[in-house]
């Protein structure tokens, strides 16, 4: 790989940006395609889009019959939980076992304490401040579970604007209806608002915090993997 391409690839990884190294097998020439710069005019456009979603490398053929190898680099899936509550305590270990990089955000220090959560995942600050330093991206899931719009609303809107692969919020249908009104007033589109999973989690009749955590994680994994499975059919 050329040094300039390697440098660009490493920089993209540091920024949690997806990139694909395209190698033309006929002559070994290479180019780097970053997700943010993917053009509909690229001869491999549809295949590159699928690979950005699936994260899988492999050989493909362009419309002219030229063979290419796609080396795909996508960020590890991340789960940002807004609210250091009992659901979050149960969700954290399960999500880490499933391979997610987890962050728990809550400005309420009575909840966001190291007695309840390990320091490595805890951010006892307002979401606005945390997300300014670590922006959301399409490979991140956001689960808002505080029941407090002063805490939940900003990260939910930020997640929708960033194209996060999963956006879920705790609360009843009445609570969500009020949330929809606030988000409409803030200028979000119907399509964006319609992406919010509310009430959060799979409909499995979950009652306890641990059961709700299972339902949330199942829905997050489904959002991450089912789109990839549909691409392969």
Tab-separated table of C-alpha atoms in Angstrom:
chain	number	residue	atom	x	y	z
A	1	UNK	CA	0.000	0.000	0.000
A	2	UNK	CA	1.213	3.492	-0.835
A	3	UNK	CA	2.336	5.514	2.165
A	4	UNK	CA	-0.151	8.301	1.475
A	5	UNK	CA	-3.045	5.823	1.377
A	6	UNK	CA	-1.886	4.189	4.614
A	7	UNK	CA	-1.663	7.593	6.271
A	8	UNK	CA	-5.178	8.517	5.104
A	9	UNK	CA	-6.550	5.153	6.256
A	10	UNK	CA	-5.012	5.498	9.724
A	11	UNK	CA	-6.358	9.055	10.017
A	12	UNK	CA	-9.853	7.823	9.118
A	13	UNK	CA	-9.615	5.101	11.766
A	14	UNK	CA	-8.597	7.662	14.374
A	15	UNK	CA	-11.705	9.724	13.483
A	16	UNK	CA	-13.995	6.649	13.567
A	17	UNK	CA	-14.685	7.054	9.861
A	18	UNK	CA	-15.245	4.107	7.552
A	19	UNK	CA	-12.965	3.615	4.558
A	20	UNK	CA	-12.416	1.010	1.862
A	21	UNK	CA	-9.128	0.308	0.086
A	22	UNK	CA	-9.998	-0.620	-3.508
A	23	UNK	CA	-7.328	-2.687	-5.259
A	24	UNK	CA	-7.702	-3.341	-8.990
A	25	UNK	CA	-6.472	-6.894	-9.405
A	26	UNK	CA	-5.440	-6.478	-13.014
A	27	UNK	CA	-2.619	-4.036	-12.310
A	28	UNK	CA	-2.500	-3.668	-8.509
A	29	UNK	CA	-3.467	0.016	-8.550
A	30	UNK	CA	-5.172	1.236	-5.398
A	31	UNK	CA	-7.441	4.008	-4.187
A	32	UNK	CA	-9.052	4.790	-0.841
A	33	UNK	CA	-12.785	5.523	-0.633
A	34	UNK	CA	-14.116	7.118	2.543
A	35	UNK	CA	-17.792	6.771	3.355
A	36	UNK	CA	-18.308	10.514	3.624
A	37	UNK	CA	-16.827	10.992	0.149
A	38	UNK	CA	-18.563	8.118	-1.654
A	39	UNK	CA	-19.933	9.336	-4.997
A	40	UNK	CA	-22.932	7.933	-6.857
A	41	UNK	CA	-20.765	8.128	-9.968
A	42	UNK	CA	-18.303	5.555	-8.638
A	43	UNK	CA	-18.489	2.379	-10.786
A	44	UNK	CA	-18.567	0.336	-7.565
A	45	UNK	CA	-21.045	2.627	-5.785
A	46	UNK	CA	-23.697	0.049	-4.830
A	47	UNK	CA	-21.153	-2.544	-3.760
A	48	UNK	CA	-19.200	-0.003	-1.724
A	49	UNK	CA	-22.410	1.084	0.026
A	50	UNK	CA	-23.171	-2.525	0.951
A	51	UNK	CA	-19.636	-3.108	2.212
A	52	UNK	CA	-19.747	0.020	4.370
A	53	UNK	CA	-22.834	-1.439	6.047
A	54	UNK	CA	-21.599	-5.015	6.351
A	55	UNK	CA	-17.958	-4.293	7.185
A	56	UNK	CA	-16.888	-7.354	5.176
A	57	UNK	CA	-13.993	-7.421	2.726
A	58	UNK	CA	-13.978	-9.387	-0.521
A	59	UNK	CA	-13.557	-9.548	-4.276
A	60	UNK	CA	-16.041	-7.821	-6.593
A	61	UNK	CA	-16.393	-7.076	-10.280
A	62	UNK	CA	-17.306	-3.674	-11.702
A	63	UNK	CA	-19.773	-3.206	-14.627
A	64	UNK	CA	-16.916	-3.397	-17.154
A	65	UNK	CA	-15.863	-6.811	-15.855
A	66	UNK	CA	-12.758	-5.557	-14.038
A	67	UNK	CA	-12.002	-7.424	-10.800
A	68	UNK	CA	-11.244	-5.535	-7.585
A	69	UNK	CA	-10.539	-6.490	-3.999
A	70	UNK	CA	-12.212	-4.372	-1.318
A	71	UNK	CA	-10.409	-4.144	2.016
A	72	UNK	CA	-13.005	-2.697	4.359
A	73	UNK	CA	-12.234	-0.772	7.551
A	74	UNK	CA	-15.198	0.273	9.679
A	75	UNK	CA	-15.273	1.420	13.314
A	76	UNK	CA	-16.182	-1.016	16.077
A	77	UNK	CA	-19.873	-0.677	17.023
A	78	UNK	CA	-20.422	1.732	19.884
A	79	UNK	CA	-23.355	2.020	22.297
A	80	UNK	CA	-23.932	5.353	24.019
A	81	UNK	CA	-26.391	5.095	26.906
A	82	UNK	CA	-27.918	8.317	28.182
A	83	UNK	CA	-28.739	7.734	31.829
A	84	UNK	CA	-26.860	5.971	34.599
A	85	UNK	CA	-29.917	4.051	35.785
A	86	UNK	CA	-30.645	0.449	36.779
A	87	UNK	CA	-31.317	-0.521	33.150
A	88	UNK	CA	-27.873	0.789	32.232
A	89	UNK	CA	-26.220	-1.245	34.988
A	90	UNK	CA	-27.667	-4.425	33.490
A	91	UNK	CA	-27.097	-3.336	29.884
A	92	UNK	CA	-23.398	-2.483	30.257
A	93	UNK	CA	-21.934	-5.984	30.834
A	94	UNK	CA	-24.206	-7.621	28.283
A	95	UNK	CA	-23.359	-5.061	25.594
A	96	UNK	CA	-19.635	-5.402	26.259
A	97	UNK	CA	-19.888	-9.194	25.968
A	98	UNK	CA	-21.634	-8.644	22.608
A	99	UNK	CA	-18.664	-6.580	21.428
A	100	UNK	CA	-19.890	-2.999	21.873
A	101	UNK	CA	-17.744	-0.147	23.114
A	102	UNK	CA	-20.072	1.331	25.763
A	103	UNK	CA	-20.279	4.853	27.170
A	104	UNK	CA	-22.678	5.849	29.966
A	105	UNK	CA	-23.526	9.569	30.115
A	106	UNK	CA	-25.433	11.271	32.928
A	107	UNK	CA	-24.881	14.694	34.526
A	108	UNK	CA	-26.636	13.594	37.721
A	109	UNK	CA	-23.783	12.645	40.010
A	110	UNK	CA	-26.127	10.819	42.362
A	111	UNK	CA	-26.572	8.280	39.551
A	112	UNK	CA	-23.287	8.651	37.662
A	113	UNK	CA	-20.956	7.430	40.381
A	114	UNK	CA	-18.060	5.003	40.305
A	115	UNK	CA	-19.852	2.955	42.946
A	116	UNK	CA	-22.385	2.084	40.253
A	117	UNK	CA	-20.324	2.109	37.036
A	118	UNK	CA	-16.655	1.584	36.171
A	119	UNK	CA	-14.799	4.839	35.530
A	120	UNK	CA	-13.679	3.666	32.059
A	121	UNK	CA	-17.263	3.924	30.690
A	122	UNK	CA	-18.726	6.719	32.805
A	123	UNK	CA	-19.075	10.363	31.754
A	124	UNK	CA	-20.663	12.372	34.580
A	125	UNK	CA	-21.411	15.416	32.454
A	126	UNK	CA	-24.078	16.855	30.182
A	127	UNK	CA	-24.431	14.978	26.874
A	128	UNK	CA	-23.797	18.198	24.943
A	129	UNK	CA	-20.325	18.448	26.451
A	130	UNK	CA	-19.461	14.760	26.111
A	131	UNK	CA	-20.626	14.508	22.497
A	132	UNK	CA	-18.768	17.639	21.505
A	133	UNK	CA	-15.532	15.821	22.372
A	134	UNK	CA	-16.647	12.433	21.002
A	135	UNK	CA	-19.179	13.010	18.194
A	136	UNK	CA	-21.726	10.398	17.219
A	137	UNK	CA	-21.430	8.539	13.907
A	138	UNK	CA	-23.302	5.952	11.794
A	139	UNK	CA	-21.618	3.078	13.658
A	140	UNK	CA	-23.018	4.203	17.006
A	141	UNK	CA	-26.258	3.258	18.761
A	142	UNK	CA	-27.869	5.677	21.215
A	143	UNK	CA	-30.243	4.541	23.977
A	144	UNK	CA	-31.804	7.307	26.085
A	145	UNK	CA	-33.226	6.002	29.353
A	146	UNK	CA	-33.388	8.911	31.807
A	147	UNK	CA	-37.056	9.857	31.262
A	148	UNK	CA	-35.875	13.488	31.451
A	149	UNK	CA	-36.119	15.535	28.228
A	150	UNK	CA	-33.560	18.035	29.549
A	151	UNK	CA	-31.017	15.201	29.384
A	152	UNK	CA	-32.390	12.942	26.642
A	153	UNK	CA	-33.483	15.368	23.918
A	154	UNK	CA	-30.112	16.727	22.817
A	155	UNK	CA	-28.372	13.359	22.311
A	156	UNK	CA	-31.436	11.908	20.574
A	157	UNK	CA	-31.518	14.772	18.076
A	158	UNK	CA	-27.741	14.559	17.657
A	159	UNK	CA	-28.055	10.821	16.971
A	160	UNK	CA	-30.684	11.389	14.287
A	161	UNK	CA	-28.607	14.103	12.621
A	162	UNK	CA	-25.491	11.899	12.729
A	163	UNK	CA	-27.269	8.926	11.128
A	164	UNK	CA	-26.668	6.582	14.076
A	165	UNK	CA	-27.721	3.043	13.160
A	166	UNK	CA	-29.998	2.817	16.219
A	167	UNK	CA	-31.813	5.509	18.194
A	168	UNK	CA	-34.070	4.440	21.058
A	169	UNK	CA	-35.794	6.214	23.925
A	170	UNK	CA	-37.510	5.048	27.096
A	171	UNK	CA	-41.019	6.283	27.784
A	172	UNK	CA	-44.688	5.671	27.132
A	173	UNK	CA	-46.422	6.458	23.855
A	174	UNK	CA	-47.808	9.625	25.439
A	175	UNK	CA	-44.288	10.641	26.491
A	176	UNK	CA	-43.042	9.959	22.985
A	177	UNK	CA	-45.849	11.976	21.423
A	178	UNK	CA	-44.689	15.005	23.401
A	179	UNK	CA	-41.114	14.256	22.327
A	180	UNK	CA	-42.214	14.209	18.686
A	181	UNK	CA	-43.797	17.654	19.108
A	182	UNK	CA	-40.578	19.057	20.558
A	183	UNK	CA	-38.463	17.541	17.785
A	184	UNK	CA	-40.793	18.849	15.080
A	185	UNK	CA	-40.533	22.308	16.598
A	186	UNK	CA	-36.741	21.920	16.528
A	187	UNK	CA	-36.864	21.325	12.771
A	188	UNK	CA	-36.298	17.564	12.497
A	189	UNK	CA	-38.011	15.845	9.576
A	190	UNK	CA	-40.741	13.223	9.860
A	191	UNK	CA	-38.368	10.620	8.437
A	192	UNK	CA	-35.759	11.409	11.081
A	193	UNK	CA	-38.227	11.328	13.957
A	194	UNK	CA	-39.714	8.099	12.626
A	195	UNK	CA	-36.365	6.364	13.199
A	196	UNK	CA	-36.682	6.625	16.988
A	197	UNK	CA	-37.514	3.279	18.611
A	198	UNK	CA	-40.015	4.273	21.273
A	199	UNK	CA	-40.960	2.674	23.548
A	200	UNK	CA	-37.406	1.360	23.540
A	201	UNK	CA	-36.589	-2.333	23.180
A	202	UNK	CA	-38.084	-5.428	21.600
A	203	UNK	CA	-41.713	-6.126	22.514
A	204	UNK	CA	-41.041	-9.149	24.745
A	205	UNK	CA	-43.055	-8.052	27.764
A	206	UNK	CA	-39.943	-6.966	29.663
A	207	UNK	CA	-40.679	-5.716	33.172
A	208	UNK	CA	-37.539	-5.610	35.327
A	209	UNK	CA	-34.513	-3.414	34.549
A	210	UNK	CA	-32.541	-6.504	33.513
A	211	UNK	CA	-35.300	-7.691	31.179
A	212	UNK	CA	-35.591	-4.227	29.630
A	213	UNK	CA	-31.826	-4.247	29.111
A	214	UNK	CA	-32.121	-7.571	27.251
A	215	UNK	CA	-34.894	-6.095	25.080
A	216	UNK	CA	-32.825	-3.002	24.306
A	217	UNK	CA	-29.691	-4.948	23.416
A	218	UNK	CA	-31.687	-7.309	21.211
A	219	UNK	CA	-33.152	-4.357	19.324
A	220	UNK	CA	-29.728	-2.717	18.955
A	221	UNK	CA	-28.184	-5.918	17.574
A	222	UNK	CA	-31.130	-6.333	15.219
A	223	UNK	CA	-30.676	-2.800	13.887
A	224	UNK	CA	-26.972	-3.494	13.335
A	225	UNK	CA	-27.214	-6.951	11.758
A	226	UNK	CA	-30.571	-7.293	9.992
A	227	UNK	CA	-29.805	-4.551	7.457
A	228	UNK	CA	-26.616	-6.428	6.595
A	229	UNK	CA	-28.550	-9.691	6.237
A	230	UNK	CA	-31.034	-8.025	3.868
A	231	UNK	CA	-28.130	-6.747	1.760
A	232	UNK	CA	-26.876	-10.316	1.315
A	233	UNK	CA	-30.197	-11.708	0.041
